[in-house]
Short mmCIF file of C-alpha atoms in Angstrom, two decimals:
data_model
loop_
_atom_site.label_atom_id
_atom_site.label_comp_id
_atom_site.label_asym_id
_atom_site.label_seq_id
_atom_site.Cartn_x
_atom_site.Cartn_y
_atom_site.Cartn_z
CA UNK Q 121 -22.48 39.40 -16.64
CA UNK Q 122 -19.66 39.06 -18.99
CA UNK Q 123 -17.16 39.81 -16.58
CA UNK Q 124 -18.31 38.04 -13.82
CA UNK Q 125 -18.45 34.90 -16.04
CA UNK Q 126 -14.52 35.64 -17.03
CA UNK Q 127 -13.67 37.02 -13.52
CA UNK Q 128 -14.96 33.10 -12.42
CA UNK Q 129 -13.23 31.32 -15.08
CA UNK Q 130 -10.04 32.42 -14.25
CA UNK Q 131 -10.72 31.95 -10.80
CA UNK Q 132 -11.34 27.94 -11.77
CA UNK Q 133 -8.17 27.73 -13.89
CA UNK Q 134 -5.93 29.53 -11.56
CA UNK Q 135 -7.60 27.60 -8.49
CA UNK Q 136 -7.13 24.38 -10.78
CA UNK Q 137 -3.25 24.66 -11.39
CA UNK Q 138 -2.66 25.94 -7.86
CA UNK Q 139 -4.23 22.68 -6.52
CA UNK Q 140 -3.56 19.93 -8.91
CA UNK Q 141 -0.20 18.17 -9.26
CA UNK Q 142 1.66 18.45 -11.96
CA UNK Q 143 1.26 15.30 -14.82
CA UNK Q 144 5.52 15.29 -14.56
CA UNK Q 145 5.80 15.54 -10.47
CA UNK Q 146 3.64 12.07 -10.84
CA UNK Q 147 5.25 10.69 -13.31
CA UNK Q 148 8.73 11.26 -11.02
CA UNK Q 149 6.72 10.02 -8.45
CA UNK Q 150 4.84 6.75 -9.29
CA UNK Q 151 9.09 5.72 -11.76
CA UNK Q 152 10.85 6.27 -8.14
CA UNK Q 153 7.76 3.83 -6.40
CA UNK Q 154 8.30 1.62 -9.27
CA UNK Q 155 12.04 1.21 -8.35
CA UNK Q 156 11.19 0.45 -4.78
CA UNK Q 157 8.63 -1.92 -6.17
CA UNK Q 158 10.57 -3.70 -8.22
CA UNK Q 159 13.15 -4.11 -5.67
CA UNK Q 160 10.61 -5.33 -3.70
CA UNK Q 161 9.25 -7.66 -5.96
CA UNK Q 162 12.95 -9.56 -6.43
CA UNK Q 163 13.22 -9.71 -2.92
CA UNK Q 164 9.95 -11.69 -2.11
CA UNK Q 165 8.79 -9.01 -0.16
CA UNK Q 166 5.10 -9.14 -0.51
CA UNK Q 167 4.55 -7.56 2.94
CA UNK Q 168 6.60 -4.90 1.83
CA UNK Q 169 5.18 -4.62 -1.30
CA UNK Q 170 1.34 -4.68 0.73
CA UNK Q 171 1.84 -0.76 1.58
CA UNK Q 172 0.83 0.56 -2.27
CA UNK Q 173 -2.42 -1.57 -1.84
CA UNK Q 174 -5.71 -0.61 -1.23
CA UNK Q 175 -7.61 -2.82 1.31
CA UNK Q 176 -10.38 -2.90 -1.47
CA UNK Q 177 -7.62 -3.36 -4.42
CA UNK Q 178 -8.74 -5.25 -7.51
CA UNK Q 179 -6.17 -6.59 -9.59
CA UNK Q 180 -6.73 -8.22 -12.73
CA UNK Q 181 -3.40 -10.19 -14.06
CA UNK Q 182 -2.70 -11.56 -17.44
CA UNK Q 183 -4.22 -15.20 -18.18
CA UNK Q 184 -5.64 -15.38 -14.80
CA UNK Q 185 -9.20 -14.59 -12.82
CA UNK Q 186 -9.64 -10.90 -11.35
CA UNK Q 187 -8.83 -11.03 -7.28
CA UNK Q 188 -11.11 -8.60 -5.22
CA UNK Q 189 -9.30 -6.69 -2.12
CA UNK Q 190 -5.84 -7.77 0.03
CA UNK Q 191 -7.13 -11.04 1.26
CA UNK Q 192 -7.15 -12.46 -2.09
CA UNK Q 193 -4.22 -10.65 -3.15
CA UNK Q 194 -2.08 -12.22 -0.03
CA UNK Q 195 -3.87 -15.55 -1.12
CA UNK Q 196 -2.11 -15.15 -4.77
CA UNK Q 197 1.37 -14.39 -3.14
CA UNK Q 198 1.46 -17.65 -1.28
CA UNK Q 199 0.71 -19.70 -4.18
CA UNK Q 200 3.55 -17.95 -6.04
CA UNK Q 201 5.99 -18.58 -3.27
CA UNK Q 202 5.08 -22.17 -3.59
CA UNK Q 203 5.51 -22.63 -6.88
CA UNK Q 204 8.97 -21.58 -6.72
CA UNK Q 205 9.18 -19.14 -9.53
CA UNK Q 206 11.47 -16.36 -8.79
CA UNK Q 207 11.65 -13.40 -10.09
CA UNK Q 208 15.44 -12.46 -10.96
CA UNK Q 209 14.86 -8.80 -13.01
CA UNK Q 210 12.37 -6.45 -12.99
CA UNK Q 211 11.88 -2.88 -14.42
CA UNK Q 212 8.87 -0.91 -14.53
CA UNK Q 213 8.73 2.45 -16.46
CA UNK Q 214 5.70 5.32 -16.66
CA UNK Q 215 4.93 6.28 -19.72
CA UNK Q 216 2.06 8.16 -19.11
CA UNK Q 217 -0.27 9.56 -16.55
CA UNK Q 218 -3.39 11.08 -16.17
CA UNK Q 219 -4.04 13.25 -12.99
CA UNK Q 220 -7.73 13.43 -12.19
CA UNK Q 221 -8.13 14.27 -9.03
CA UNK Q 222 -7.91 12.10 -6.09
CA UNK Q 223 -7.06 9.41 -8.53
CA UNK Q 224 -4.06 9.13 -10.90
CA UNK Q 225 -4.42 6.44 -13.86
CA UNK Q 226 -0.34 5.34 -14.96
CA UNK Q 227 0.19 3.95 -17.93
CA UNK Q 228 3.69 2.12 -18.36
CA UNK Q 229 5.91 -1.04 -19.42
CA UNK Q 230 7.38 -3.51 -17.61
CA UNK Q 231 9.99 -6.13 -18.82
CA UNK Q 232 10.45 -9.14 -16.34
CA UNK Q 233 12.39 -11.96 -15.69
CA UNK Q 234 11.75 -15.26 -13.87
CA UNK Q 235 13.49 -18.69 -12.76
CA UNK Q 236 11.14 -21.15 -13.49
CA UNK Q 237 11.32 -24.39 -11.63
CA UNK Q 238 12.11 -27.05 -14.34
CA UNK Q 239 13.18 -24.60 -16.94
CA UNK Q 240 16.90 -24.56 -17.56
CA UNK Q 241 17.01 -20.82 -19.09
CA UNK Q 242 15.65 -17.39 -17.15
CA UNK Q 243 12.19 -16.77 -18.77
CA UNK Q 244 11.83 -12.78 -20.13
CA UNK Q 245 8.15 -11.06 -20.66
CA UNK Q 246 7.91 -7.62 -22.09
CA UNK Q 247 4.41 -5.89 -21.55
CA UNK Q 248 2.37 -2.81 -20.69
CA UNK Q 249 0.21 -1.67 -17.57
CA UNK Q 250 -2.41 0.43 -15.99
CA UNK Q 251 -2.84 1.63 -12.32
CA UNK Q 252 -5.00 3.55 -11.34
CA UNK Q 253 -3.96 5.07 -7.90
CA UNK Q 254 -6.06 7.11 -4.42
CA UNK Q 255 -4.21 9.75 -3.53
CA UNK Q 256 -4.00 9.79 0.57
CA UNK Q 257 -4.77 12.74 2.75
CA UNK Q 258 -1.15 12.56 3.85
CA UNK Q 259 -0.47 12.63 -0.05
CA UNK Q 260 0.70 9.04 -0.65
CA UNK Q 261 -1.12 7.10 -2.98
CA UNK Q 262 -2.81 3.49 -3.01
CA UNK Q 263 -3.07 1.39 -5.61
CA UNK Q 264 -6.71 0.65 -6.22
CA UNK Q 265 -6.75 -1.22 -9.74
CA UNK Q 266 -4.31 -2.86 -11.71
CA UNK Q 267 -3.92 -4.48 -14.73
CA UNK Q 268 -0.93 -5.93 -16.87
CA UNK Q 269 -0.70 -8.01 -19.80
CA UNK Q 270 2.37 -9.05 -22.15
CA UNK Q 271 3.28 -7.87 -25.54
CA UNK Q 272 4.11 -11.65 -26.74
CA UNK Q 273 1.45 -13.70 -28.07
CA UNK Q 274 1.72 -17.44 -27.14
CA UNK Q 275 -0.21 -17.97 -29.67
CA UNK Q 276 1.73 -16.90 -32.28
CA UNK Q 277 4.17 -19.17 -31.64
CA UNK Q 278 1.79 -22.23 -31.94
CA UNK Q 279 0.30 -20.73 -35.60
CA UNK Q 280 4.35 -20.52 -36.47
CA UNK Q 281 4.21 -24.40 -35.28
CA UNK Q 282 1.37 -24.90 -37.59
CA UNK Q 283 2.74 -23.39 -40.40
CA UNK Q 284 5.65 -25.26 -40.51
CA UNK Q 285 3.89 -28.49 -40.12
CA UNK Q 286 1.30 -28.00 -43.05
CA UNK Q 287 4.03 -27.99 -45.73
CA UNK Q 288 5.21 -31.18 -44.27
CA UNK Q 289 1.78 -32.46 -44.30
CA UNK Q 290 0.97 -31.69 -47.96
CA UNK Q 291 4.55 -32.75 -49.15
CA UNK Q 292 3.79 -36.33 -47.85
CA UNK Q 293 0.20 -36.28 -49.65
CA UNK Q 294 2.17 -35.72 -52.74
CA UNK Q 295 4.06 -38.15 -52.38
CA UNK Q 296 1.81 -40.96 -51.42
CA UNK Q 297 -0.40 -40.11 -55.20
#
């Protein structure tokens, strides 16, 4: 019984590494998509950009609602091509992945940078990011949640604000007594 039991085991783990890729072949992988991306992603080109999307993708964005499957997705696109912010830089970089399966979870950074209508000066975000990704019987893979958020609190800022106002606020107290 004993050796049947090890006889199977190393059956699973040589059948396991035989058949599942290699955390570092994805990682290669999903940094060289990122590149073509990110291109794609200065370049306005949601339509080429629509090919790493799941029909059924949810995405779930930073400060804004969750949007269920490519319809809504497409939706969000058009409202950022009319607002006329353009994106000007772009890097994304995997810093981790997890391979189980048929689905890949990446784990990365992004920086960014935008033209903002009515701003004189680029805008820059730093931040981090999950995907979790379907691999494809013809071994592509489809994005089928993502999820971002930035590294730079806005509301750190206003507490700074506050901070410097309260001095000013208790100095004139003082001075009316």
């Amino acid at each position: 019984m004993k050796k049947l039991l090890m006889v199977l085991l190393m059956l699973f783990i040589t059948s396991s590494a035989l058949y599942s890729q290699d955390d570092s072949d994805l990682k290669t992988k999903f940094n060289a998509m990122n590149k073509e991306f990110a291109q794609l992603m200065m370049a306005d080109d949601f339509h080429g950009m629509i090919k790493w999307y799941a029909d059924d993708i949810i995405s779930m964005p930073s400060y804004q609602p969750m949007l269920r499957g490519i319809d809504e997705l497409k939706k969000a696109d058009e409202m950022h091509k009319q607002s006329g912010v353009k994106t000007t830089a772009f890097t994304l970089e995997t810093t981790d992945v997890i391979d189980a399966g048929s689905y890949a979870i990446e784990i990365g950074t992004y920086t960014i940078t935008m033209q903002i209508p009515g701003m004189d000066m680029p805008w820059t975000d730093n931040g981090k990011y999950m995907n979790v990704w379907e691999s494809q019987d013809d071994g592509s893979y489809k994005m089928k949640v993502d999820t971002w958020n930035t590294d730079n609190n806005p509301w750190a800022d206003m507490n700074k604000e506050e901070d410097h106002e309260k001095p000013v606020e208790k100095l004139e107290t003082e001075d009316k007594k």
